One Martini backbone bead per residue (centre of mass of N, CA, C, O) as a GRO file, in nm:
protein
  376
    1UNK     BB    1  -0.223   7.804  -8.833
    2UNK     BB    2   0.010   7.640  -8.873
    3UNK     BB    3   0.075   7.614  -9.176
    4UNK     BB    4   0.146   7.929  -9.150
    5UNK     BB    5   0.382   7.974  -8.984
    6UNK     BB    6   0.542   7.789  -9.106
    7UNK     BB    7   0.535   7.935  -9.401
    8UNK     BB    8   0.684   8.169  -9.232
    9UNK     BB    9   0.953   8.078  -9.152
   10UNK     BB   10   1.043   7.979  -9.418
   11UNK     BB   11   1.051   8.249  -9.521
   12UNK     BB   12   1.252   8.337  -9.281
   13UNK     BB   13   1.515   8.155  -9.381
   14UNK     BB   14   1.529   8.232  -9.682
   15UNK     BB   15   1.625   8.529  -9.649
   16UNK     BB   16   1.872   8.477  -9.462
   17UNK     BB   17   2.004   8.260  -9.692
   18UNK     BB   18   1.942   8.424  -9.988
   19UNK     BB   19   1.645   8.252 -10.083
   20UNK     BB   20   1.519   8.486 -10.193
   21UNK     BB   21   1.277   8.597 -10.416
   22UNK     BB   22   1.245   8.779 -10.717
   23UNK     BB   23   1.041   8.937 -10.955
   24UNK     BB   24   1.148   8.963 -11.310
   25UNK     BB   25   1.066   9.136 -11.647
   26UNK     BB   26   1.184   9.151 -11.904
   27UNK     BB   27   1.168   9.250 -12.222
   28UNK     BB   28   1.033   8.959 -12.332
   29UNK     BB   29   0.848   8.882 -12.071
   30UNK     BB   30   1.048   8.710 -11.862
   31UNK     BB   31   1.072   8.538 -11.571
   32UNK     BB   32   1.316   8.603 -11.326
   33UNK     BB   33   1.523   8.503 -11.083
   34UNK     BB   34   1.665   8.626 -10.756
   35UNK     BB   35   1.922   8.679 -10.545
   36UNK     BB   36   2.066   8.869 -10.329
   37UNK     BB   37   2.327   8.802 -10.414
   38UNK     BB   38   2.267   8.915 -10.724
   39UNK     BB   39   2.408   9.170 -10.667
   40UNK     BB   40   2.573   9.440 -10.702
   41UNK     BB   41   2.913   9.512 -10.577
   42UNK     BB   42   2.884   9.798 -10.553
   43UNK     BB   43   2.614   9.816 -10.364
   44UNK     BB   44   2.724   9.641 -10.165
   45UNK     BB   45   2.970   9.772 -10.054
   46UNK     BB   46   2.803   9.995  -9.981
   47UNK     BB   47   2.601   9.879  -9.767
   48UNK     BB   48   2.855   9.717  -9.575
   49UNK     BB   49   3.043  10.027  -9.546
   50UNK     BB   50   2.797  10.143  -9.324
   51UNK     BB   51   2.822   9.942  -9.099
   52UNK     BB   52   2.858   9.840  -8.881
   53UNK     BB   53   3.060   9.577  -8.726
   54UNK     BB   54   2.786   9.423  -8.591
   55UNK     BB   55   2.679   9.388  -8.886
   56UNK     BB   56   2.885   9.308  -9.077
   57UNK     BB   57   2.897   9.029  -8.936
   58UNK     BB   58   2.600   8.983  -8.998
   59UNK     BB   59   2.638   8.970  -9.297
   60UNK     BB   60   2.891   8.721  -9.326
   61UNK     BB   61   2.660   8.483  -9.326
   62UNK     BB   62   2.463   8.478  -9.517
   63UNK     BB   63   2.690   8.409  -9.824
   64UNK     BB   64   3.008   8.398  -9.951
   65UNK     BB   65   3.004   8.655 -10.100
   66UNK     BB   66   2.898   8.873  -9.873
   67UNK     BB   67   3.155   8.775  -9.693
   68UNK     BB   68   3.365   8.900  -9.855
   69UNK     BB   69   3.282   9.199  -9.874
   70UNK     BB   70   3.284   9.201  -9.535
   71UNK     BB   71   3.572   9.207  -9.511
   72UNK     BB   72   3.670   9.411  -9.708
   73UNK     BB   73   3.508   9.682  -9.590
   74UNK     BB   74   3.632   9.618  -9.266
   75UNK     BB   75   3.644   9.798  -8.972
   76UNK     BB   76   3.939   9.814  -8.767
   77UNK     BB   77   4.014   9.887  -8.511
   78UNK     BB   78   4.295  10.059  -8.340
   79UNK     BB   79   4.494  10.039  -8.132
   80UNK     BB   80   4.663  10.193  -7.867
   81UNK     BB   81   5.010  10.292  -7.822
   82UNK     BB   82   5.238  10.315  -7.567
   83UNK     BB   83   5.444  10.596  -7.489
   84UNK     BB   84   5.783  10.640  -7.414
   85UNK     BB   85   5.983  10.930  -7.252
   86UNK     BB   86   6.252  10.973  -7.250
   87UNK     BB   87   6.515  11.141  -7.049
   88UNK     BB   88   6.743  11.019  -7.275
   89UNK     BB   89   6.758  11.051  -7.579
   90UNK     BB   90   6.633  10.871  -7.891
   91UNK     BB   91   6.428  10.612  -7.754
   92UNK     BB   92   6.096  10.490  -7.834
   93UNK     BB   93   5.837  10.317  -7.670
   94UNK     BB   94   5.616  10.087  -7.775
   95UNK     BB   95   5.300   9.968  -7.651
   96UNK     BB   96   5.072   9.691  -7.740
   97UNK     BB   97   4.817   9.553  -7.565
   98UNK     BB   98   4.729   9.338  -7.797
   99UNK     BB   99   5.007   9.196  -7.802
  100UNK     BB  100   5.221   9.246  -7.598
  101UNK     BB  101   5.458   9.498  -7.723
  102UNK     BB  102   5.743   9.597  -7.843
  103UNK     BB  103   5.882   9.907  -7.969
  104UNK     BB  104   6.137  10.068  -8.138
  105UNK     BB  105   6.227  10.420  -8.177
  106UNK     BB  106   6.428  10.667  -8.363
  107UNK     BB  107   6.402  11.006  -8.261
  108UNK     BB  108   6.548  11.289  -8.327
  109UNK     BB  109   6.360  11.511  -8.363
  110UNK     BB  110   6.277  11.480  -8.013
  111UNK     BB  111   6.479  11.695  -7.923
  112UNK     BB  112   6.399  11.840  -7.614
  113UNK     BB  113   6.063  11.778  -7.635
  114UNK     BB  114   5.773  11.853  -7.523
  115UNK     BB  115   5.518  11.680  -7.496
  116UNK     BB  116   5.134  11.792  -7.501
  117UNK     BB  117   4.991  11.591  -7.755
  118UNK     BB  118   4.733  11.355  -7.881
  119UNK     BB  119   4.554  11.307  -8.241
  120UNK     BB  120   4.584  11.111  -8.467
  121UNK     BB  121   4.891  11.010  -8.494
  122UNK     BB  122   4.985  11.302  -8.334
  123UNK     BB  123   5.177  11.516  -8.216
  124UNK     BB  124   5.261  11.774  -7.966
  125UNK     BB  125   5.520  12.043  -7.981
  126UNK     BB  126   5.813  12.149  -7.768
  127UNK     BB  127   6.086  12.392  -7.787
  128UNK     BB  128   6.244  12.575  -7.593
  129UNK     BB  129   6.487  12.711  -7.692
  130UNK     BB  130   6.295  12.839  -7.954
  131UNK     BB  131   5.971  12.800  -7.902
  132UNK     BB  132   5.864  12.530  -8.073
  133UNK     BB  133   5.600  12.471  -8.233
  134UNK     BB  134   5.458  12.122  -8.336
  135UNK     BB  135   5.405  11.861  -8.542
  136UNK     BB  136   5.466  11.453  -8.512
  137UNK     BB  137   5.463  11.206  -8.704
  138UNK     BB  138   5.632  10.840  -8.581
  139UNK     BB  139   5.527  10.731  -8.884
  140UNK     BB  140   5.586  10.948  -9.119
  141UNK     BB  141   5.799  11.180  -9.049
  142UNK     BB  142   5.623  11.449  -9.021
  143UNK     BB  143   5.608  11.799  -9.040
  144UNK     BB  144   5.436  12.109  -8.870
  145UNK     BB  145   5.450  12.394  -8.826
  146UNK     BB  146   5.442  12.682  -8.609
  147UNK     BB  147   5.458  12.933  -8.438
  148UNK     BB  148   5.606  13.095  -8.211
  149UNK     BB  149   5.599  12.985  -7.842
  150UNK     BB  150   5.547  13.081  -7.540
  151UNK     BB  151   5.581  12.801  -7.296
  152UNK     BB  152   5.497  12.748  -6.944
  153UNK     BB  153   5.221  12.571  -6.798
  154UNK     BB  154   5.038  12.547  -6.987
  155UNK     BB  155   4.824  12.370  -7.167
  156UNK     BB  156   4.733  12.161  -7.475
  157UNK     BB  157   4.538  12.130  -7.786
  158UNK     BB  158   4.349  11.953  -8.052
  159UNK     BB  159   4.111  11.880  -8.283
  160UNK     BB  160   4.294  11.765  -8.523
  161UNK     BB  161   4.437  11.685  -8.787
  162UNK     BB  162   4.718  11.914  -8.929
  163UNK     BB  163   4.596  11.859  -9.242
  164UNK     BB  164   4.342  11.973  -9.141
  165UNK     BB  165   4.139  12.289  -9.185
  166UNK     BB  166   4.016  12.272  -8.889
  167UNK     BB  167   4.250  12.302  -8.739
  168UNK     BB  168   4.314  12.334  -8.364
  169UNK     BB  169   4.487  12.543  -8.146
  170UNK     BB  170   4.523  12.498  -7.788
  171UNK     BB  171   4.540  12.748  -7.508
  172UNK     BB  172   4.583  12.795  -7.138
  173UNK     BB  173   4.564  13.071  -6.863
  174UNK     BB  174   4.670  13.231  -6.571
  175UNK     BB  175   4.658  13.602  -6.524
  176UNK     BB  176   4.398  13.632  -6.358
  177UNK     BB  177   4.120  13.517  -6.106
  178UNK     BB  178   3.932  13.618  -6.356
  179UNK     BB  179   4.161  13.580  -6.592
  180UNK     BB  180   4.215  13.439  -6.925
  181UNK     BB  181   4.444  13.289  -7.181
  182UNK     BB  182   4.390  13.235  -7.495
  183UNK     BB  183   4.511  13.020  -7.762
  184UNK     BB  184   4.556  13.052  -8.093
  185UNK     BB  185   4.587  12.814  -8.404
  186UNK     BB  186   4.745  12.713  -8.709
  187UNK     BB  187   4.792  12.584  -8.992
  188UNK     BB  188   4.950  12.836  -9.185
  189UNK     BB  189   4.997  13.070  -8.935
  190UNK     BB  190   5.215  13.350  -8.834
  191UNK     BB  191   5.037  13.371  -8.585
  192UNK     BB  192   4.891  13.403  -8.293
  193UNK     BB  193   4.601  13.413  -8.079
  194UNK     BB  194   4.527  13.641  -7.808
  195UNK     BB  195   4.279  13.625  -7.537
  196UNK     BB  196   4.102  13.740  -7.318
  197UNK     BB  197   3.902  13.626  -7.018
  198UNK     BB  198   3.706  13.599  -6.868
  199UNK     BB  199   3.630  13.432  -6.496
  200UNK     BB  200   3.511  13.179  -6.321
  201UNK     BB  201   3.469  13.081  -6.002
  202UNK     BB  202   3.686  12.811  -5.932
  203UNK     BB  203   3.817  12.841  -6.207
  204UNK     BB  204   4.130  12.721  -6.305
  205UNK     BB  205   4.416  12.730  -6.412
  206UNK     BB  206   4.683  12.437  -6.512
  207UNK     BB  207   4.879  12.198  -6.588
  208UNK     BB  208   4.619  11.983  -6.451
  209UNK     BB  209   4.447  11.999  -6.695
  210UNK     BB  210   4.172  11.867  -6.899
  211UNK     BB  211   4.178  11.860  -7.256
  212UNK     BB  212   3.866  11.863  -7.519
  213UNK     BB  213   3.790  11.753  -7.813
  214UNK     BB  214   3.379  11.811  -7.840
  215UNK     BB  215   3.178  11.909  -8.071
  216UNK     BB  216   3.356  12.219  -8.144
  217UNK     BB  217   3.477  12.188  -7.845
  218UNK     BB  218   3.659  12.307  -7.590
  219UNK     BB  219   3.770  12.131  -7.295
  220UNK     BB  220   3.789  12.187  -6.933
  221UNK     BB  221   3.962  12.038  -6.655
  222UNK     BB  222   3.997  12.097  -6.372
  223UNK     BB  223   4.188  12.059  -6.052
  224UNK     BB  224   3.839  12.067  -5.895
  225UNK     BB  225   3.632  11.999  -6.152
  226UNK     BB  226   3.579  12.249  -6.362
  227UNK     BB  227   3.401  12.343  -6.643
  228UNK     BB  228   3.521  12.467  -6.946
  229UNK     BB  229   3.422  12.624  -7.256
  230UNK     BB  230   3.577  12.658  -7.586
  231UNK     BB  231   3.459  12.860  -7.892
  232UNK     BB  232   3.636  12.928  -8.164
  233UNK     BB  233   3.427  13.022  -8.384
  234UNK     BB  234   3.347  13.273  -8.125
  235UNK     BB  235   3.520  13.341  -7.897
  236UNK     BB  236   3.431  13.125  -7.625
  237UNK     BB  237   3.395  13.192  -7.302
  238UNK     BB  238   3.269  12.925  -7.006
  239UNK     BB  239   3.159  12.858  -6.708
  240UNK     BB  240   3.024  12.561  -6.624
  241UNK     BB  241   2.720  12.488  -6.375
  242UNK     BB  242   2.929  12.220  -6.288
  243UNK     BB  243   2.932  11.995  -6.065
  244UNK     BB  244   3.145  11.781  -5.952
  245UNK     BB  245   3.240  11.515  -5.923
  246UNK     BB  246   3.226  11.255  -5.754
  247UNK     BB  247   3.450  11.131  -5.514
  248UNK     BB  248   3.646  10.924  -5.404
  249UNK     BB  249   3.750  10.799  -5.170
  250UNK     BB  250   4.095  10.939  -5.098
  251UNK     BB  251   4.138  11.117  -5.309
  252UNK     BB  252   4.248  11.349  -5.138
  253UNK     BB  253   4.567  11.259  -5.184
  254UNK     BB  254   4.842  11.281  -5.302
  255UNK     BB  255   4.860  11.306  -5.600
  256UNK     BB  256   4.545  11.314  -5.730
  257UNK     BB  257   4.563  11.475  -5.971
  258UNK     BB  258   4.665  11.200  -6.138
  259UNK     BB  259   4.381  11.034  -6.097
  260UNK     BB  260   4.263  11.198  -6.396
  261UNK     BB  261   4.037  11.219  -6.648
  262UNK     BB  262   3.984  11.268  -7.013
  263UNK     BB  263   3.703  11.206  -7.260
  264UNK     BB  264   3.594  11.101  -7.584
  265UNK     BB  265   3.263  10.990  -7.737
  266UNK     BB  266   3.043  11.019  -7.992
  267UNK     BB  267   2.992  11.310  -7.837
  268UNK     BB  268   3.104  11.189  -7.524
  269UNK     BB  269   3.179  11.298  -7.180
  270UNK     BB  270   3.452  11.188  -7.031
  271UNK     BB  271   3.554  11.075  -6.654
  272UNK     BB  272   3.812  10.973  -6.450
  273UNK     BB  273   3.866  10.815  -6.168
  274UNK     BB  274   4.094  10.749  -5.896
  275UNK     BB  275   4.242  10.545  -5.629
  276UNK     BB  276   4.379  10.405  -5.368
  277UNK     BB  277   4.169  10.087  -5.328
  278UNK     BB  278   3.965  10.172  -5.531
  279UNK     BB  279   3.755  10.202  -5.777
  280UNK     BB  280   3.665  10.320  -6.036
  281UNK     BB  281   3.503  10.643  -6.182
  282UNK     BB  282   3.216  10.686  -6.420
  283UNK     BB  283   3.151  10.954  -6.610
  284UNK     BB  284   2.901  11.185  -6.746
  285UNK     BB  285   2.783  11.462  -6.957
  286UNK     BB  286   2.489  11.622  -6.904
  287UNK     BB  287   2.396  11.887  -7.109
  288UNK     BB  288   2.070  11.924  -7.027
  289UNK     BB  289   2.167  11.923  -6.680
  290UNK     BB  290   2.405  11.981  -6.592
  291UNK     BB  291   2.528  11.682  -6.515
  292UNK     BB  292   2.710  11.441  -6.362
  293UNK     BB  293   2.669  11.058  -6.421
  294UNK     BB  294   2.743  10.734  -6.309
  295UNK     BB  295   2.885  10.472  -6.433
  296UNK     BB  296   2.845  10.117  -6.461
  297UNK     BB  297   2.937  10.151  -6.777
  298UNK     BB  298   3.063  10.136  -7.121
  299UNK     BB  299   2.913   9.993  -7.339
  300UNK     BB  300   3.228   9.867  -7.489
  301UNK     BB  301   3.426  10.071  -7.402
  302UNK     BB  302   3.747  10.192  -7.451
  303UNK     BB  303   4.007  10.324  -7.238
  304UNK     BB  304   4.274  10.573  -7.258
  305UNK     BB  305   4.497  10.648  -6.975
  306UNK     BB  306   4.637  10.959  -6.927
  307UNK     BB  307   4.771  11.204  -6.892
  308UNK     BB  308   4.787  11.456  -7.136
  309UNK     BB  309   4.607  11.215  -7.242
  310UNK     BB  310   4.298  11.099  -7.366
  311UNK     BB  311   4.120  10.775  -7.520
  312UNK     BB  312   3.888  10.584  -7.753
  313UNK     BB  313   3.722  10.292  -7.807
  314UNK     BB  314   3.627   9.990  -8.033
  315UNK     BB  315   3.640   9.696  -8.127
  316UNK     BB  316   3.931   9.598  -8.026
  317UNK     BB  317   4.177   9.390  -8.119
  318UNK     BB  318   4.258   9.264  -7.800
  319UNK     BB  319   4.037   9.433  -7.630
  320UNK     BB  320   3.895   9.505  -7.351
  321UNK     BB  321   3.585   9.560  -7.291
  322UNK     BB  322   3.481   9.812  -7.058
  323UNK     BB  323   3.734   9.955  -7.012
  324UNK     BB  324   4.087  10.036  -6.848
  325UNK     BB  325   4.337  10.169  -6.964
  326UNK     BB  326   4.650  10.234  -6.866
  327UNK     BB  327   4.980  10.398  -6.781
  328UNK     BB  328   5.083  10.079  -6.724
  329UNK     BB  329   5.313   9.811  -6.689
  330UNK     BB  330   5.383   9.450  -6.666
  331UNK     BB  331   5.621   9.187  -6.660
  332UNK     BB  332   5.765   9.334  -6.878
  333UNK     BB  333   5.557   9.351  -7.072
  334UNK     BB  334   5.270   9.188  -7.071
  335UNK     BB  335   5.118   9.402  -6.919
  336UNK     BB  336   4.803   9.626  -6.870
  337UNK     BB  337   4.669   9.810  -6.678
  338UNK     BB  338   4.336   9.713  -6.593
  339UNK     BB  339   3.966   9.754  -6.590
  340UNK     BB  340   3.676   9.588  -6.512
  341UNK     BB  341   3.312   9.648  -6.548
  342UNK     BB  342   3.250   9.359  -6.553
  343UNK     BB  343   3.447   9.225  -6.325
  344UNK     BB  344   3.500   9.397  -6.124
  345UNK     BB  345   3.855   9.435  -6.180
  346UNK     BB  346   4.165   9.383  -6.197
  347UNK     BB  347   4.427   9.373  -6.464
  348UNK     BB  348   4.592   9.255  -6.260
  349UNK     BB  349   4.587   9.178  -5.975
  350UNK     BB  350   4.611   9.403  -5.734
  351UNK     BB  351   4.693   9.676  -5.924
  352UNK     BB  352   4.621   9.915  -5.761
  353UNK     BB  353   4.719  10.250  -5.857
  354UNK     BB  354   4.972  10.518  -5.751
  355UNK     BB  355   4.976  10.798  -5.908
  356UNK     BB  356   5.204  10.944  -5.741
  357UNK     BB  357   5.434  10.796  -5.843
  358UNK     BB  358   5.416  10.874  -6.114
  359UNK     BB  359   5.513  11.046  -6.397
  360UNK     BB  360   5.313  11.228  -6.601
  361UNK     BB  361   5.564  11.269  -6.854
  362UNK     BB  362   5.617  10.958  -6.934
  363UNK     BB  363   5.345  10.914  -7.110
  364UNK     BB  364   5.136  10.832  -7.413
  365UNK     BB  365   4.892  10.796  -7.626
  366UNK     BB  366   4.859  10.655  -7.957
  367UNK     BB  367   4.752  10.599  -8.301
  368UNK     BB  368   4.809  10.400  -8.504
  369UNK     BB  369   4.813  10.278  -8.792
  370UNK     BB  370   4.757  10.043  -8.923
  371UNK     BB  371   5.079   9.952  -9.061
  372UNK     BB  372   5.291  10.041  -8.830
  373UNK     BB  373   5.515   9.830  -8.872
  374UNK     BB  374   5.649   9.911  -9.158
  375UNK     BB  375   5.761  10.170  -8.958
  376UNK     BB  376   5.990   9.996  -8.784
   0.00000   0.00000   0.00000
């Protein structure tokens, strides 16, 4: 029996270090031996580039030659990093959480424009003065018209980068307590596509909704956290039967409403809650019991909060995995404010931040390409 397991060992040490042998007998009858090394390149490449990012890393140990496709096929995530817009003047800094730098760029672009959304390193912009709503990417400095569009008070939000011919831009308001106005519209359409919906209470639709795009639905938190979802391929608007996440003590304190965030992760909707003097809380959606529960980790997930939009991400260098980080920076950008599941702690420490002071529209989180110091 030990010589057995022995021997059982031993190969199972050869597999793992590329020394396993296969045997193949040429066309003149000779046997040959090859070794897992020994794939087609392009084989390789197809096999470790579809690889999750931790399989990917464990495979780059196998041996030399491994190691070189697979960091080659190697997808890193980049962090996103935190834009913040001018009161007046075009000079807009950027800051990136995993270096602690700032950026800073030029864009009269976006003179006079309110930010409305951010999605795939793209903004959604409107200008009062002639009403356009526009697309505009500020690392490729590339602008993408919508038709003419007077915005109000409500909310927008798009489902994809504007290249993509999936792309829809959604926008609600509340027209009577019962009825709400859904817009919709896409790159390359003449017009706006506007209709009525019933509405069930007590979903309000107002300028503090969190909207986002998540498996092919638009998803809208209301003020008092009531859930609606509208599905743009069937125009179809519906007030889902989900009791509202509950709430950390204190939250409904001043501009409580300023510490409530939503975004989406592989086709999970998570919501935090925030409070003064309390630690974060993190919910999830089970749409299978319509109901939010509360979670104790992020599972490695990485959120990115602002007001306008949030975002969110993985395995991203220099950015602390579980965590929530938020949209405020200290030590003159040195530190961005962020919470710790592992740790359950902010980081810096004592810094939990009061919602209330904060302009809600002064800063939003945007994705930069992979190599954006170069366009800066």
């Amino acid at each position: 029996m030990a010589a057995t397991k022995k021997r059982k060992l031993k190969l199972l040490a050869e597999m793992v270090n590329g020394d396993e042998r296969t045997a193949s007998e040429d066309g003149k009858g000779r046997l040959e031996l090859q070794t897992w090394s020994d794939l087609p390149l392009e084989l390789l490449e197809l096999i470790l580039s579809n690889l999750t990012f931790e399989d990917n890393v464990r495979a780059s140990v196998v041996c030399k030659r491994w190691h070189k496709v697979a960091i080659s096929v190697r997808v890193m995530n980049q962090s996103p990093w935190l834009m913040y817009i001018p009161k007046s003047g075009c000079l807009y800094e950027f800051y990136d959480p995993s270096e602690r730098k700032i950026h800073s760029l030029e864009l009269p672009e976006l003179r006079g424009c309110r930010v409305c959304y951010t999605k795939q390193g793209w903004l959604l912009l409107y200008r009062r003065r002639n009403h356009l709503v526009f697309f505009f990417n500020p690392f490729t400095r590339e602008t993408i018209n919508l038709p003419s569009y007077e915005l109000a008070y409500e909310i927008m939000a798009f489902s994809c980068a504007p290249t993509s011919t999936n792309c829809v831009v959604f926008s609600i308001k509340h027209v009577h307590p019962t009825v709400v106005a859904i817009s919709t519209c896409h790159p390359g359409a003449s017009e706006w596509t506007i209709v009525n919906h019933r509405n069930r209470l007590p979903f309000v639709s107002s300028i503090w909704d969190k909207p986002v795009f998540c498996s092919g639905l638009f998803y809208c938190l209301s003020l008092t956290g009531w859930l609606g979802v509208y599905d743009p391929g069937r125009r179809y608007w519906k007030v889902l039967a989900v009791p509202p996440p509950r709430c950390p003590e204190n939250f409904f304190v001043k501009n409580w409403w300023k510490g409530k965030f939503m975004t989406e992760h592989n086709g999970d909707l998570l919501v935090v809650y925030t409070s003064q003097n309390k630690n974060p809380m993190i919910y999830k959606l089970y749409r299978s019991e319509l109901a939010w529960k509360e979670m104790e980790s992020l599972r490695g997930v990485t959120i990115f909060a602002s007001f306008l939009s949030s975002l969110s991400g993985a395995n991203l260098p220099g950015i602390m995995r579980n965590s929530v980080y938020f949209s405020k920076f200290r030590f003159f950008g040195k530190r961005c404010i962020s919470y710790s599941f592992d740790d359950c702690r902010y980081y810096p420490r004592k810094q939990q931040y009061d919602w209330g002071e904060q302009p809600p529209f002064e800063n939003i989180w945007i994705e930069p390409p992979r190599h954006a110091l170069s366009s800066i």
